[in-house]
Amino acid sequence: VRKGPSAGHAYHSWLLWNVGHFKDSGMLFPRESSSREIKELNGLWNFRADHSLNRNLGFEQAWYKSRLAESGPVIDMPVPASYNDITQDPRLRDFIGWVWYEREVLVPSGWVSEETRVVLRVGSAHYYSVVWVNGIKVMEHEGGHLPFEAEIVEVLRNNPGGACRITIAVNNTLTLQTLPPGTIQHIDDPTRYPADYVVQNTNFDFFNYAGLHRPVMLYTTPKAYVDDITVLTTFADNIGLLSYQVSVLGSPNPTVTVTLTDKDGRCVASSTGPSGVIKVTDANLWWPYLMHENPGYLYSMGVSWAGSVYEDVYALPVGIRTVQVTNTQFLINNKPFYFHGVNKHEDADIRGKGLDWPLMVKDFNLLKWLGANSFRTSHYPYAEEIMQMADRHGIVVIDECPGVGIKDIRSFGNASLSHHLAVMDELVRRDKNHASVVMWSVANEPAAEMPPAGFYFKTLMAHTKSLDPTRPVTFITDSNFARDKGAPYVDVICVNSYFSWYHDPGHLEVIPFQLNTQFENWYGKYQKPIIQSEYGADVVPGLHTDPPMMFTEEYQKMVLQNYHDVFDRKRKEYVIGELIWNFADFMTAQTVTRVVGNKKGIFSRQRHPKAGAFLLRERYWRLANETGLLPVGARYP
């Protein structure tokens, strides 16, 4: 909802119920309750890569019809994990094409009944997936980083004894129509390359890890069940208002009861009906980390429905907060919020992009040690478990889809746009209820100066706002401010720049001039608040020189300090945030500009701090103090 240029753009228009017109059904995170059970399938799976020339032998020979070991050799493969770094086989590290996973499980006999749904859910598979149960295809899915699922109870009934053989084929090939896009290059030169030589080309700077990256599970619901929940929140004085909408499938006239409980388990409000408004007296608001003495406060919204035969219960964590954007500020709960945070990657030794609980907890401990209050999910949606951690700890999130590397004009075509719209459907449907998510990002560094980019991004951002009018929408740009065709449609300008690194390398003295000009140009044209969404420099840990030289810890510190000097002037005007690139070193494709990955992290890939981490820690805690947001008595953890 736009209030007008002088009043700013309000995004807590919670009464507008055009939220959630999605193509498919809901995508609630699986949670156990009195009516629901979960069986996690993490662990070792059988695995085989299809090394045939056309990568299609598995389909030609129908590997899914019998045990994978019956059609050829298999190896152990952990799930969740990327498969690339697990073995010593260089062919698998850089493999492009179909790989096959298989796991046999026993389904409890009580699950296979007329009263129960059994759902197979895949948290993330990169990039295209086909899934069979006992040799019968149950679903396909295009796109990595987001969950997909199918009901399988009918298949299970046809196989007495509870045996369930799950086969998942995953293809990581990227084309001009995928997100992220890529191209496949066939090189036919027998004097220089082996026969049938194929190369996957991409325009993004992180390794194309593949496999089953997030948990695979079976879960149950009753035949009639809570399919989706949408919650919008606002407040007035001490009264919190939660406007909710519940979708129940399988029952024509569901009797829905909603109960809100606080952190101590006390009921604070309740309502009946599939939609309504809950009023909470003396509401505890959801506040970002270092903005309140009790950040990340979450209520539990218990949703239940009961009929003559079935009943279902689901609990959704809910934070009460508002988001608003003006011409110069980003407001959370009507107070100015300044993003001082990081960009991240789902990336670690051995497991690649696989979900790793110890690493996740370590990263949040480091974020809080650093004094960071925010991060961007560069350059794809992160695991739901990470979003839940952000909710609980009060870490603000800019939620980005996999729209990175859109550089070829052919990637602005109708097929690409249609897929991009579908991905935003999936992302908003999954993450719409997370209090930590305050803004959607639809792309990173696209070729926004190309003629088709205007229609493409106008359509994409309008679609995203139609799905969720409560949050601002942006994309991350590195284009020329005067020729960027997507910038007119964003709510916040997010700019990446690497002065004295990719531009004028080694010349630290240019940063104050070029960064100031960058900000003045963008604000002068668009009159919108600006986030410096990336900046930084590569550092080889332990490399030192004086005077500072590129790749040393001293040089990274000087780059940061020069940027910070300009930030401190401009945040008094219209700059609303700074996100360092990057939180930690991460793996990339092998190129002459990368020494075993991108080294722009303030932490190493193993999470050891570089000098830049201590510099940022001093700055971020000082920013929390200077902006008046740091609670009384708060100090370094």
mmCIF file of N, CA and C in Angstrom, residues 495-519 521-522 532 534-537 550 555 558-560 562-563 566-567:
data_model
loop_
_atom_site.group_PDB
_atom_site.id
_atom_site.type_symbol
_atom_site.label_atom_id
_atom_site.label_comp_id
_atom_site.label_asym_id
_atom_site.label_seq_id
_atom_site.Cartn_x
_atom_site.Cartn_y
_atom_site.Cartn_z
ATOM 1 N N VAL A 495 22.606 -1.935 -3.753
ATOM 2 C CA VAL A 495 23.694 -1.742 -4.705
ATOM 3 C C VAL A 495 24.924 -2.524 -4.262
ATOM 4 N N ASN A 496 25.523 -3.234 -5.207
ATOM 5 C CA ASN A 496 26.807 -3.899 -4.982
ATOM 6 C C ASN A 496 27.911 -3.098 -5.651
ATOM 7 N N SER A 497 29.038 -2.924 -4.969
ATOM 8 C CA SER A 497 30.206 -2.289 -5.599
ATOM 9 C C SER A 497 31.471 -2.749 -4.905
ATOM 10 N N TYR A 498 32.542 -2.849 -5.687
ATOM 11 C CA TYR A 498 33.828 -3.329 -5.177
ATOM 12 C C TYR A 498 34.939 -2.373 -5.620
ATOM 13 N N PHE A 499 34.818 -1.130 -5.154
ATOM 14 C CA PHE A 499 35.830 -0.134 -5.476
ATOM 15 C C PHE A 499 37.163 -0.525 -4.844
ATOM 16 N N SER A 500 38.227 -0.316 -5.562
ATOM 17 C CA SER A 500 39.610 -0.661 -5.216
ATOM 18 C C SER A 500 39.839 -2.170 -5.216
ATOM 19 N N TRP A 501 38.865 -2.915 -5.760
ATOM 20 C CA TRP A 501 39.096 -4.356 -5.944
ATOM 21 C C TRP A 501 38.918 -4.729 -7.412
ATOM 22 N N TYR A 502 37.659 -4.861 -7.869
ATOM 23 C CA TYR A 502 37.450 -5.136 -9.291
ATOM 24 C C TYR A 502 37.629 -3.872 -10.123
ATOM 25 N N HIS A 503 37.463 -2.710 -9.482
ATOM 26 C CA HIS A 503 37.677 -1.430 -10.152
ATOM 27 C C HIS A 503 38.827 -0.710 -9.452
ATOM 28 N N ASP A 504 39.770 -0.214 -10.211
ATOM 29 C CA ASP A 504 40.950 0.455 -9.650
ATOM 30 C C ASP A 504 41.613 -0.401 -8.566
ATOM 31 N N PRO A 505 41.954 -1.648 -8.901
ATOM 32 C CA PRO A 505 42.518 -2.536 -7.875
ATOM 33 C C PRO A 505 43.798 -1.964 -7.273
ATOM 34 N N GLY A 506 43.838 -2.017 -5.947
ATOM 35 C CA GLY A 506 45.015 -1.543 -5.226
ATOM 36 C C GLY A 506 44.970 -0.077 -4.854
ATOM 37 N N HIS A 507 43.992 0.673 -5.365
ATOM 38 C CA HIS A 507 43.950 2.120 -5.141
ATOM 39 C C HIS A 507 42.864 2.444 -4.107
ATOM 40 N N LEU A 508 43.226 2.358 -2.864
ATOM 41 C CA LEU A 508 42.278 2.607 -1.786
ATOM 42 C C LEU A 508 41.767 4.045 -1.778
ATOM 43 N N GLU A 509 42.571 4.952 -2.298
ATOM 44 C CA GLU A 509 42.216 6.369 -2.217
ATOM 45 C C GLU A 509 40.996 6.735 -3.056
ATOM 46 N N VAL A 510 40.560 5.856 -3.974
ATOM 47 C CA VAL A 510 39.419 6.207 -4.822
ATOM 48 C C VAL A 510 38.085 5.905 -4.132
ATOM 49 N N ILE A 511 38.089 5.095 -3.086
ATOM 50 C CA ILE A 511 36.829 4.639 -2.493
ATOM 51 C C ILE A 511 35.956 5.802 -2.028
ATOM 52 N N PRO A 512 36.463 6.766 -1.254
ATOM 53 C CA PRO A 512 35.574 7.833 -0.772
ATOM 54 C C PRO A 512 34.887 8.600 -1.901
ATOM 55 N N PHE A 513 35.600 8.836 -2.999
ATOM 56 C CA PHE A 513 35.032 9.598 -4.109
ATOM 57 C C PHE A 513 33.981 8.764 -4.854
ATOM 58 N N GLN A 514 34.358 7.539 -5.194
ATOM 59 C CA GLN A 514 33.465 6.726 -6.020
ATOM 60 C C GLN A 514 32.234 6.261 -5.250
ATOM 61 N N LEU A 515 32.390 5.952 -3.973
ATOM 62 C CA LEU A 515 31.247 5.501 -3.190
ATOM 63 C C LEU A 515 30.269 6.642 -2.945
ATOM 64 N N ASN A 516 30.788 7.816 -2.651
ATOM 65 C CA ASN A 516 29.918 8.978 -2.462
ATOM 66 C C ASN A 516 29.141 9.280 -3.742
ATOM 67 N N THR A 517 29.827 9.229 -4.879
ATOM 68 C CA THR A 517 29.160 9.471 -6.163
ATOM 69 C C THR A 517 28.094 8.421 -6.426
ATOM 70 N N GLN A 518 28.411 7.165 -6.110
ATOM 71 C CA GLN A 518 27.429 6.086 -6.294
ATOM 72 C C GLN A 518 26.150 6.403 -5.531
ATOM 73 N N PHE A 519 26.259 6.744 -4.264
ATOM 74 C CA PHE A 519 25.074 7.007 -3.453
ATOM 75 C C PHE A 519 24.300 8.226 -3.964
ATOM 76 N N ASN A 521 24.197 9.483 -6.945
ATOM 77 C CA ASN A 521 23.551 9.187 -8.228
ATOM 78 C C ASN A 521 22.253 8.402 -8.031
ATOM 79 N N TRP A 522 22.326 7.344 -7.240
ATOM 80 C CA TRP A 522 21.156 6.493 -7.077
ATOM 81 C C TRP A 522 20.032 7.226 -6.328
ATOM 82 N N GLN A 532 23.868 -0.725 0.939
ATOM 83 C CA GLN A 532 25.073 -1.252 0.297
ATOM 84 C C GLN A 532 25.037 -2.756 0.510
ATOM 85 N N GLU A 534 26.542 -5.297 -1.083
ATOM 86 C CA GLU A 534 27.814 -6.030 -1.121
ATOM 87 C C GLU A 534 28.964 -5.044 -1.196
ATOM 88 N N TYR A 535 30.043 -5.367 -0.503
ATOM 89 C CA TYR A 535 31.329 -4.704 -0.660
ATOM 90 C C TYR A 535 32.348 -5.577 0.049
ATOM 91 N N GLY A 536 33.629 -5.442 -0.315
ATOM 92 C CA GLY A 536 34.617 -6.263 0.371
ATOM 93 C C GLY A 536 35.862 -6.504 -0.470
ATOM 94 N N ALA A 537 36.711 -7.396 0.016
ATOM 95 C CA ALA A 537 37.980 -7.709 -0.644
ATOM 96 C C ALA A 537 38.433 -9.098 -0.222
ATOM 97 N N MET A 550 46.779 -5.973 -1.859
ATOM 98 C CA MET A 550 45.621 -6.818 -2.118
ATOM 99 C C MET A 550 45.863 -8.250 -1.632
ATOM 100 N N TYR A 555 44.783 -5.102 3.886
ATOM 101 C CA TYR A 555 44.086 -4.465 2.770
ATOM 102 C C TYR A 555 42.572 -4.564 2.962
ATOM 103 N N MET A 558 41.495 -1.926 5.357
ATOM 104 C CA MET A 558 41.497 -0.576 4.793
ATOM 105 C C MET A 558 40.313 -0.364 3.848
ATOM 106 N N VAL A 559 39.976 -1.392 3.071
ATOM 107 C CA VAL A 559 38.788 -1.288 2.213
ATOM 108 C C VAL A 559 37.549 -1.042 3.070
ATOM 109 N N LEU A 560 37.392 -1.835 4.115
ATOM 110 C CA LEU A 560 36.233 -1.691 4.987
ATOM 111 C C LEU A 560 36.193 -0.318 5.638
ATOM 112 N N ASN A 562 37.449 2.516 4.647
ATOM 113 C CA ASN A 562 37.114 3.568 3.691
ATOM 114 C C ASN A 562 35.633 3.561 3.339
ATOM 115 N N TYR A 563 35.056 2.383 3.193
ATOM 116 C CA TYR A 563 33.611 2.291 2.963
ATOM 117 C C TYR A 563 32.845 2.814 4.177
ATOM 118 N N VAL A 566 32.265 6.573 4.547
ATOM 119 C CA VAL A 566 31.188 7.113 3.721
ATOM 120 C C VAL A 566 29.832 6.682 4.265
ATOM 121 N N PHE A 567 29.736 5.423 4.688
ATOM 122 C CA PHE A 567 28.465 4.963 5.288
ATOM 123 C C PHE A 567 28.047 5.871 6.449
#
